PDB file of C-alpha atoms in Angstrom:
ATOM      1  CA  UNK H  15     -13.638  87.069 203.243  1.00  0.00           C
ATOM      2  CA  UNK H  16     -13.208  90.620 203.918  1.00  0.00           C
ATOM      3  CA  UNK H  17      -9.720  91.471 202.364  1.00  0.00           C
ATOM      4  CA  UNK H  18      -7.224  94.665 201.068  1.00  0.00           C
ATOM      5  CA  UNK H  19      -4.653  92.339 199.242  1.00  0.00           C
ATOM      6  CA  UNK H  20      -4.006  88.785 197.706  1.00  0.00           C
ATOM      7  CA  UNK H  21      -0.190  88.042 196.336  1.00  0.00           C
ATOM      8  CA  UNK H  22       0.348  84.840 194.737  1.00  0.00           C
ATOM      9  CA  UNK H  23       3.654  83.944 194.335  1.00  0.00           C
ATOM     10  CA  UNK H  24       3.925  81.460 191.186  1.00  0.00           C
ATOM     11  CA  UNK H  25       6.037  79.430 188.639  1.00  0.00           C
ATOM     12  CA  UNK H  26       3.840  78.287 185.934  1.00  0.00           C
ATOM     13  CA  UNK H  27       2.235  74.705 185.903  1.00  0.00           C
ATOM     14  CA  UNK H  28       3.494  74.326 189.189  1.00  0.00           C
ATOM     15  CA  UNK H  29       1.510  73.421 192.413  1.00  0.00           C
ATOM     16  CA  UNK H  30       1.089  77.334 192.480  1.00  0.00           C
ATOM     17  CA  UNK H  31      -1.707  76.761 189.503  1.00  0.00           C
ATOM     18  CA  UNK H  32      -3.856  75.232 191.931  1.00  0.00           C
ATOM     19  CA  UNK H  33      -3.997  78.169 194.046  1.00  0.00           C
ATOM     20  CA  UNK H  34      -4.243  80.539 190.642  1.00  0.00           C
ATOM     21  CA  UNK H  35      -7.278  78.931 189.656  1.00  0.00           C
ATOM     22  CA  UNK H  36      -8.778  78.508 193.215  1.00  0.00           C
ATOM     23  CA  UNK H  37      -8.031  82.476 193.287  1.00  0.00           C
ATOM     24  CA  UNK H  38      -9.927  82.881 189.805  1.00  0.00           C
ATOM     25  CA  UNK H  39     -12.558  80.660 191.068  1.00  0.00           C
ATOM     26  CA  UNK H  40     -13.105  82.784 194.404  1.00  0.00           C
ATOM     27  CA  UNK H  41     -11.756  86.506 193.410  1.00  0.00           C
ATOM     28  CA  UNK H  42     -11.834  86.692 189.889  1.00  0.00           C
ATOM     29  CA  UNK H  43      -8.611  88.739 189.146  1.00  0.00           C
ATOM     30  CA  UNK H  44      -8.523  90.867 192.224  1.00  0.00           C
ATOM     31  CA  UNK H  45      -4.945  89.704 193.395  1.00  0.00           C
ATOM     32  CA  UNK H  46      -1.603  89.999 192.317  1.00  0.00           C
ATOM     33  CA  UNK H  47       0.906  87.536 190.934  1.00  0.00           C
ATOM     34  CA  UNK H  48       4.935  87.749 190.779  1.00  0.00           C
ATOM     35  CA  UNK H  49       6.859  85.179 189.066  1.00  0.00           C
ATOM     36  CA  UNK H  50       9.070  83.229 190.868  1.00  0.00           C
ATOM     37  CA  UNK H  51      11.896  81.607 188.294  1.00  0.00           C
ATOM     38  CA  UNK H  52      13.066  78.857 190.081  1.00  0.00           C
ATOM     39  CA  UNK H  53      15.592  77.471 187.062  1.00  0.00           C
ATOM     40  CA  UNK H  54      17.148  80.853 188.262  1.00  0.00           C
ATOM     41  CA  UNK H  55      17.361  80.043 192.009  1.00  0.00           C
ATOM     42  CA  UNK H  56      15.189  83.582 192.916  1.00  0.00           C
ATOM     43  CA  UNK H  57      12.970  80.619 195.331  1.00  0.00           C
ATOM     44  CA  UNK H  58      16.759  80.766 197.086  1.00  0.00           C
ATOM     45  CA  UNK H  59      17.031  84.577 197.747  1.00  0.00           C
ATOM     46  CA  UNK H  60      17.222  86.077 201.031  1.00  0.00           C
ATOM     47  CA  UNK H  61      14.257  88.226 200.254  1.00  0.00           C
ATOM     48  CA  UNK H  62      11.934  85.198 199.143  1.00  0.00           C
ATOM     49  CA  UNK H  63      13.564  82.781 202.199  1.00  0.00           C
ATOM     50  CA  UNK H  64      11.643  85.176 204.447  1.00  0.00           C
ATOM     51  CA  UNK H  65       8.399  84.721 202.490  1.00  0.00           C
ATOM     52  CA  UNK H  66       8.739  81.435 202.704  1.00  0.00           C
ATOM     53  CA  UNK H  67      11.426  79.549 203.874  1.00  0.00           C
ATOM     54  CA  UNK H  68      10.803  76.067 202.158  1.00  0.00           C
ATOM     55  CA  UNK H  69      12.094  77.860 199.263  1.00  0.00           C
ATOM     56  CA  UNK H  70       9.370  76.433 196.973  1.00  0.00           C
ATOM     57  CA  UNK H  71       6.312  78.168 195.255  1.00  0.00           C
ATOM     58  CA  UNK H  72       3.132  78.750 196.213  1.00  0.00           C
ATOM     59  CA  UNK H  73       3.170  81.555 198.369  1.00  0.00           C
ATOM     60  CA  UNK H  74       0.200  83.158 199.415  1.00  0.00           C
ATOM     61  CA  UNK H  75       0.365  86.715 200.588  1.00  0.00           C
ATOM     62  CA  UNK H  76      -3.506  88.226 202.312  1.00  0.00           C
ATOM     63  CA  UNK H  77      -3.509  91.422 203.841  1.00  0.00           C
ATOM     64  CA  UNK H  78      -6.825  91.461 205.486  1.00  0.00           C
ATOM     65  CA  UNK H  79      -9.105  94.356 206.043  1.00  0.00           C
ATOM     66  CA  UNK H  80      -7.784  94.588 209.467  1.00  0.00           C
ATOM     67  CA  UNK H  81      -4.074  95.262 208.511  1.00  0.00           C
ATOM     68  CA  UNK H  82      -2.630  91.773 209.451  1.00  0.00           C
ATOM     69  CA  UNK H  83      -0.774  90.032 207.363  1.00  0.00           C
ATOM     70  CA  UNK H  84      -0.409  85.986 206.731  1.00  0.00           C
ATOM     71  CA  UNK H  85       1.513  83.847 204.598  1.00  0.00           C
ATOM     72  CA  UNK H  86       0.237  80.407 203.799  1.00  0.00           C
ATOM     73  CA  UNK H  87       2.481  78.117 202.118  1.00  0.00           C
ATOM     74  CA  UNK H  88       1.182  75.128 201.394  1.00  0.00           C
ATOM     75  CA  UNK H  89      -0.800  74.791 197.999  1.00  0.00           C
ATOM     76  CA  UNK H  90      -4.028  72.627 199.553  1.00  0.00           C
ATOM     77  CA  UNK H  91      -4.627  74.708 202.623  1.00  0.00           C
ATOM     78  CA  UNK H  92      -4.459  78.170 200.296  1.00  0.00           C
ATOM     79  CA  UNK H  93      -7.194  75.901 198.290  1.00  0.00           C
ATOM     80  CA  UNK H  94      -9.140  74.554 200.956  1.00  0.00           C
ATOM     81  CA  UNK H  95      -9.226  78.257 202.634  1.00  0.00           C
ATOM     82  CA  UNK H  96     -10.339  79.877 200.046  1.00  0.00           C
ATOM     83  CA  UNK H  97     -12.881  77.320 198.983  1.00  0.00           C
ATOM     84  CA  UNK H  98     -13.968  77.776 202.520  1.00  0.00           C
ATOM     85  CA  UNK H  99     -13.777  81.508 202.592  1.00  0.00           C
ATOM     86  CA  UNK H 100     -16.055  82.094 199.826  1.00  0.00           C
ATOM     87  CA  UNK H 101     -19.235  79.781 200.596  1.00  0.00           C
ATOM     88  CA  UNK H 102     -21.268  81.692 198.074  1.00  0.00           C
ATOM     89  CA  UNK H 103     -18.541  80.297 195.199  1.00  0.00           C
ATOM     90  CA  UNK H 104     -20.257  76.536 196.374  1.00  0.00           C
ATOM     91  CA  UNK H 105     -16.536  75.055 196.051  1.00  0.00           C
ATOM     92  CA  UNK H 106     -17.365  73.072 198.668  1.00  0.00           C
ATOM     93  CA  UNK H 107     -20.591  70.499 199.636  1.00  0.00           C
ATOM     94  CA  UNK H 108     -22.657  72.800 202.009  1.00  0.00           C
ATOM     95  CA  UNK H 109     -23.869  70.469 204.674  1.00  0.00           C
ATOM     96  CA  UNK H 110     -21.101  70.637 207.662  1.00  0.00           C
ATOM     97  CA  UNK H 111     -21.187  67.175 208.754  1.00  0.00           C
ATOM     98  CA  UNK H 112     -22.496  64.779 205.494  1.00  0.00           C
ATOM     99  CA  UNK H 113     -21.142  61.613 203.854  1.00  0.00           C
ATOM    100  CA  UNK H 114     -20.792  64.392 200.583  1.00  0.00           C
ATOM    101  CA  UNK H 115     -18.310  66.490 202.698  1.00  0.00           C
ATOM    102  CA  UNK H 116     -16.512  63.735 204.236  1.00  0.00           C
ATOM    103  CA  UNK H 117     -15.660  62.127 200.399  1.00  0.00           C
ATOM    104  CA  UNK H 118     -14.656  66.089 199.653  1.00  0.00           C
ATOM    105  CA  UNK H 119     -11.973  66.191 202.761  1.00  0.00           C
ATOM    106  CA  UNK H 120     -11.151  62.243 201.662  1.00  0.00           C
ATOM    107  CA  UNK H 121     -10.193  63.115 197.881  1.00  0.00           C
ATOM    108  CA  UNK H 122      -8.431  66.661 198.525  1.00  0.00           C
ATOM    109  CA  UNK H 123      -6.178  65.145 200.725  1.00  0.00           C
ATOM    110  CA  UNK H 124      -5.576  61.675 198.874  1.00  0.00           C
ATOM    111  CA  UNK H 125      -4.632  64.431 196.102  1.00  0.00           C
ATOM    112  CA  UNK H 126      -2.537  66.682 198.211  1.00  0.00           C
ATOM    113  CA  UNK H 127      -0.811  64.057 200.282  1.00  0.00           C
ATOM    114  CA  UNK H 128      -0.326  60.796 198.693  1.00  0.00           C
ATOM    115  CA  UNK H 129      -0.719  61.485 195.028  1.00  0.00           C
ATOM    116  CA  UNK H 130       0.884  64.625 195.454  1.00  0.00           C
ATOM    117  CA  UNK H 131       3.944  62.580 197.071  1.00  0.00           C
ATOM    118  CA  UNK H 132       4.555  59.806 193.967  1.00  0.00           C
ATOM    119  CA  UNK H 133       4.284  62.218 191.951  1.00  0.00           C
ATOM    120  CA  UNK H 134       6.760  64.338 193.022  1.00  0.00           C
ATOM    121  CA  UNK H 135       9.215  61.080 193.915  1.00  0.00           C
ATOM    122  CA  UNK H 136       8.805  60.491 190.124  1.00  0.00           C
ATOM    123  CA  UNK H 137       9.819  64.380 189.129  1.00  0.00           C
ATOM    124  CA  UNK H 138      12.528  64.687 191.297  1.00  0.00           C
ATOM    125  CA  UNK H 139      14.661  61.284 191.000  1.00  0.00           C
ATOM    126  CA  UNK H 140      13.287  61.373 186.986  1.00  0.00           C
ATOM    127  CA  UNK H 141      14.103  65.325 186.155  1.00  0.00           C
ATOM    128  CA  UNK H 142      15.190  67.923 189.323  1.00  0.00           C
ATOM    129  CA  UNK H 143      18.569  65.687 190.663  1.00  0.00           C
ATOM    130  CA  UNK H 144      21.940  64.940 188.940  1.00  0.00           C
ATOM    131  CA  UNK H 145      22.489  62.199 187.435  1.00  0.00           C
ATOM    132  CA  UNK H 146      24.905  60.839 190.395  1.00  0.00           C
ATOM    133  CA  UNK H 147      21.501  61.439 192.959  1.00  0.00           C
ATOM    134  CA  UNK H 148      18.615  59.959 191.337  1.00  0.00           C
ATOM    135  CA  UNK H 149      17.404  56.720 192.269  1.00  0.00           C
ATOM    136  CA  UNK H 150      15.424  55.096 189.277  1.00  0.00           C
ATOM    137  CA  UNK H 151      14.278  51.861 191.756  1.00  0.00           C
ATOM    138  CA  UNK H 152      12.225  54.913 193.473  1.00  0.00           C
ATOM    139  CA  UNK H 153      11.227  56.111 190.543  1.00  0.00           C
ATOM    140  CA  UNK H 154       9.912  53.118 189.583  1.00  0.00           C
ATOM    141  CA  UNK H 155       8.779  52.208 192.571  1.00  0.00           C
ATOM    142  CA  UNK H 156       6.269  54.805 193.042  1.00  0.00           C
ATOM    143  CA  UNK H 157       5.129  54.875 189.418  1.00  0.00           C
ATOM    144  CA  UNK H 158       4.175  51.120 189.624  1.00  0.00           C
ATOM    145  CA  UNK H 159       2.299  52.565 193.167  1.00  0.00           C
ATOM    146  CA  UNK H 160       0.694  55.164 191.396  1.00  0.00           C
ATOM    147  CA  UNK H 161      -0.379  53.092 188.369  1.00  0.00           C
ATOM    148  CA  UNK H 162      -1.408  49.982 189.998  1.00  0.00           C
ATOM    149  CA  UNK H 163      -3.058  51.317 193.240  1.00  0.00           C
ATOM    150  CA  UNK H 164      -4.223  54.951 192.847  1.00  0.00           C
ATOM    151  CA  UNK H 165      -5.493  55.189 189.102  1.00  0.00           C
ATOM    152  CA  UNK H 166      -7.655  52.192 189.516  1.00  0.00           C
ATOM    153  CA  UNK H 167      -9.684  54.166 192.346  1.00  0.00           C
ATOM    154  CA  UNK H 168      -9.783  57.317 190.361  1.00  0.00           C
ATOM    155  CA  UNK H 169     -10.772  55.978 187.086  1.00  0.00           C
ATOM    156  CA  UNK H 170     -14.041  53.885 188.899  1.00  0.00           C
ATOM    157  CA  UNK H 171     -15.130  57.392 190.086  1.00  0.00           C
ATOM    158  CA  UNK H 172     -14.581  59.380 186.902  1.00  0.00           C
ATOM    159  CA  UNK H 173     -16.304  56.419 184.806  1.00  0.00           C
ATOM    160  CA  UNK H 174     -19.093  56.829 187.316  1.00  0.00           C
ATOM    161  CA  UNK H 175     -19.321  60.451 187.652  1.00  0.00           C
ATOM    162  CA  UNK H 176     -17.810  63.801 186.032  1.00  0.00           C
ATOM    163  CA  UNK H 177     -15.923  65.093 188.931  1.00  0.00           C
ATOM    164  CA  UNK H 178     -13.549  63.277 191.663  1.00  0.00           C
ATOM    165  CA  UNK H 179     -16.751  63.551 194.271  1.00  0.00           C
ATOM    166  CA  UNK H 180     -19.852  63.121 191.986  1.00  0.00           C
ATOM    167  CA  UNK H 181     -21.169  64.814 189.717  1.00  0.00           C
ATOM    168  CA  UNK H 182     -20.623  68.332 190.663  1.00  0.00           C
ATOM    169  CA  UNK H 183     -17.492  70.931 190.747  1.00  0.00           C
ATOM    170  CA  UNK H 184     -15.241  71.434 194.029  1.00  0.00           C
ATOM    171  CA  UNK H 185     -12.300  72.486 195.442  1.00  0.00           C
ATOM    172  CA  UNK H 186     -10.912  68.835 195.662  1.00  0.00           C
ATOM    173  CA  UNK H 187     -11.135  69.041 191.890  1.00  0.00           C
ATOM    174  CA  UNK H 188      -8.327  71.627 191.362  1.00  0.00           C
ATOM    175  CA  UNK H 189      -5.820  69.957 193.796  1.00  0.00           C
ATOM    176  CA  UNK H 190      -6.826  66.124 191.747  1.00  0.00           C
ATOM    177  CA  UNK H 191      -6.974  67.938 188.617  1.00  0.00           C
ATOM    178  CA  UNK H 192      -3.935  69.366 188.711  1.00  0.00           C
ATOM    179  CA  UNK H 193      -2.105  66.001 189.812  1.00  0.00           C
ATOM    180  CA  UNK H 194      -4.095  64.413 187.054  1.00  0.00           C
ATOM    181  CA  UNK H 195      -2.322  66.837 184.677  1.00  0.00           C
ATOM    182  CA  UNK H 196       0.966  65.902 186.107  1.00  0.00           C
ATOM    183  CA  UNK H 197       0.521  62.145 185.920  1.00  0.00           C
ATOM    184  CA  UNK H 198      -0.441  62.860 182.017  1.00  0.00           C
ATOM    185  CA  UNK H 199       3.067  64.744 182.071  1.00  0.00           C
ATOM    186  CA  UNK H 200       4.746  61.721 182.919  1.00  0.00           C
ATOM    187  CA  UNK H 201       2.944  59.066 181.286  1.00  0.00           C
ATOM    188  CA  UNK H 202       0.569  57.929 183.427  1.00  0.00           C
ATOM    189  CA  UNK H 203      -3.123  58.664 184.043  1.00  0.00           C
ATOM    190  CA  UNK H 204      -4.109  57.063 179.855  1.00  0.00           C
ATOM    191  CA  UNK H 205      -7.209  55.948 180.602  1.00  0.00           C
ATOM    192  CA  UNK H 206     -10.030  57.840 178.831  1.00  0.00           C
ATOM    193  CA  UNK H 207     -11.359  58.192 182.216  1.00  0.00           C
ATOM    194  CA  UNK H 208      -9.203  60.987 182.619  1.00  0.00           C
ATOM    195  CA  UNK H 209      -9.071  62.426 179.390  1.00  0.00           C
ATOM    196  CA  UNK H 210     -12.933  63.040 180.009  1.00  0.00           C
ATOM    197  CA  UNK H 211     -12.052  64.642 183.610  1.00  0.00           C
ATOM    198  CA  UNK H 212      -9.687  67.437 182.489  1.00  0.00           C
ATOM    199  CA  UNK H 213     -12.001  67.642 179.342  1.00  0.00           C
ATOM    200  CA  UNK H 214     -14.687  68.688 181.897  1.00  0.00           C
ATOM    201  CA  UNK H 215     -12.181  70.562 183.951  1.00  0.00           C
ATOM    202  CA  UNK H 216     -11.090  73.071 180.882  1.00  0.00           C
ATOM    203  CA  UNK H 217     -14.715  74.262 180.134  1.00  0.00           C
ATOM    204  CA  UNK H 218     -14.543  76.000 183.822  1.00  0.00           C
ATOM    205  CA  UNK H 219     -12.927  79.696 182.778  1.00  0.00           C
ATOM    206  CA  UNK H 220     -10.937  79.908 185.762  1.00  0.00           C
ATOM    207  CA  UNK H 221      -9.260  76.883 184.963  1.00  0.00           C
ATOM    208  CA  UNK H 222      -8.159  78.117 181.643  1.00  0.00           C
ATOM    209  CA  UNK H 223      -7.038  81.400 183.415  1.00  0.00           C
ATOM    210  CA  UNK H 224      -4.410  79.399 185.697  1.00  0.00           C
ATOM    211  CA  UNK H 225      -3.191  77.392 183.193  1.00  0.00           C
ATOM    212  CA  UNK H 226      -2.831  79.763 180.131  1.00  0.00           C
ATOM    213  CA  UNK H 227       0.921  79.558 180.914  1.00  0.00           C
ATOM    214  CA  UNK H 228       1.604  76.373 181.134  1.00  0.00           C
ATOM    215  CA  UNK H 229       3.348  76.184 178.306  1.00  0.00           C
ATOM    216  CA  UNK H 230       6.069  78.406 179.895  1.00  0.00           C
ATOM    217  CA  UNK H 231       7.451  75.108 181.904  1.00  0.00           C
ATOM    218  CA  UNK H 232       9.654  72.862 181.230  1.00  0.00           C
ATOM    219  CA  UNK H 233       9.767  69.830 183.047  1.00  0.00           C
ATOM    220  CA  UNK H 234      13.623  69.454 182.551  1.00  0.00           C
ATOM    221  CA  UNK H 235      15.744  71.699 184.270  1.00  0.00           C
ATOM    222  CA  UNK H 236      18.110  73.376 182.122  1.00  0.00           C
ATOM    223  CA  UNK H 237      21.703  72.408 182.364  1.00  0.00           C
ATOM    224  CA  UNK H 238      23.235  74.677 184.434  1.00  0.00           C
ATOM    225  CA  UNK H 239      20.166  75.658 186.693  1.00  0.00           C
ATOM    226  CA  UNK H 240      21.391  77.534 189.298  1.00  0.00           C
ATOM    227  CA  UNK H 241      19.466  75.760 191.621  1.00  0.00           C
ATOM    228  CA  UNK H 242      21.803  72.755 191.411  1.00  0.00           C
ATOM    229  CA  UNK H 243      23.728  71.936 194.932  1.00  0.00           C
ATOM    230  CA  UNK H 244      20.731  73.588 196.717  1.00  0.00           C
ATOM    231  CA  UNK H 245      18.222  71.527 196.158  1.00  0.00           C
ATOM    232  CA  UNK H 246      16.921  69.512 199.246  1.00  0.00           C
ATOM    233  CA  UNK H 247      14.262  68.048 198.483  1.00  0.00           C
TER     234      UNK H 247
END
């Protein structure tokens, strides 16, 4: 991909950290990063509504070697198109139309839709709302989900192989790796299965570059976050 600029707009351990280690993966450190607090609201701001208007991170600024500029918003497409952008990075099986690429579409969207959902149903009604909105049956409900239905399915692939679609590295594994590492967050995903997965996952440099501040977030919003009474979801 022939580009000028790459801005990542972030908030550490977030679903942004998929897109900072897809970005390490495929560009090495040729982009820029800004912080993004959003315990301080700044995802809020009139200046970052019309980066993004979801008011959530990532953001994904390219400037391409044309002059146009795009913003892409969503953490699994930013993934998928720069897995796709960079062929010679082989984040993605290279046969077009093969039973390898259909399992790699299969799992990076069971991680970015699904997985990605109950996990975030847990967060929110568990952590981001006030004690007045959250809804423990939902909480509940979707860990039971999670626990019962989806981590059966991923640990008989990591038992039988060392990445979610055999036995070699793509971009599906950043998206699942990440929710993996979430799931651990909350108490779920125990299985040695998985402790073997991100085990794998950490040897890969670019992974350690994205997540080297992690330790910066707190799953617990801070009493007094000014994002309280804006939050919609």
């Amino acid at each position: 991909m022939d580009f000028k600029k790459i801005k990542l707009y972030h908030y550490p351990a977030t679903r942004s950290s998929r897109v900072k280690w897809a970005l390490y993966e495929t560009v090495g450190d040729n982009f820029e990063e800004e912080v993004v607090s959003l315990y301080e609201g700044e995802q809020y701001t009139p200046e970052y509504m019309q980066i993004n208007p979801n008011h959530s991170v990532p953001a994904l600024e390219i400037t391409f070697a044309n002059g146009d500029k795009k913003h892409m918003l969503e953490s699994s497409a930013m993934v998928s198109f720069l897995a796709e952008a960079f062929p010679e990075k082989n984040l993605t099986p290279t046969a077009q139309f093969s039973s390898e690429r259909a399992d790699y579409h299969q799992m990076l969207m069971f991680a970015a839709s699904p997985i990605d959902m109950m996990l975030w149903q847990i967060r929110v009604h568990e952590h981001v709302l006030g004690p007045d909105e959250k809804d423990q049956q939902t909480a509940q409900r979707y860990r039971h989900k999670f626990q019962t239905e989806v981590e059966p399915q991923l640990i008989k692939r990591l038992q039988a192989h060392d990445f979610i679609c055999g036995n070699t590295f793509t971009a599906a594994d950043i998206v699942m790796g990440h929710c993996v590492m979430w799931g651990k967050m909350y108490g779920m995903c125990e299985d040695e299965a998985f402790s073997s997965y991100l085990s794998h996952l950490s040897k890969r440099a670019a992974f350690l570059q994205a997540y080297a501040d992690a330790g910066k977030f707190d799953p617990v919003p801070p009493k007094g976050a000014k994002p309280s009474g804006l939050f919609t979801g």
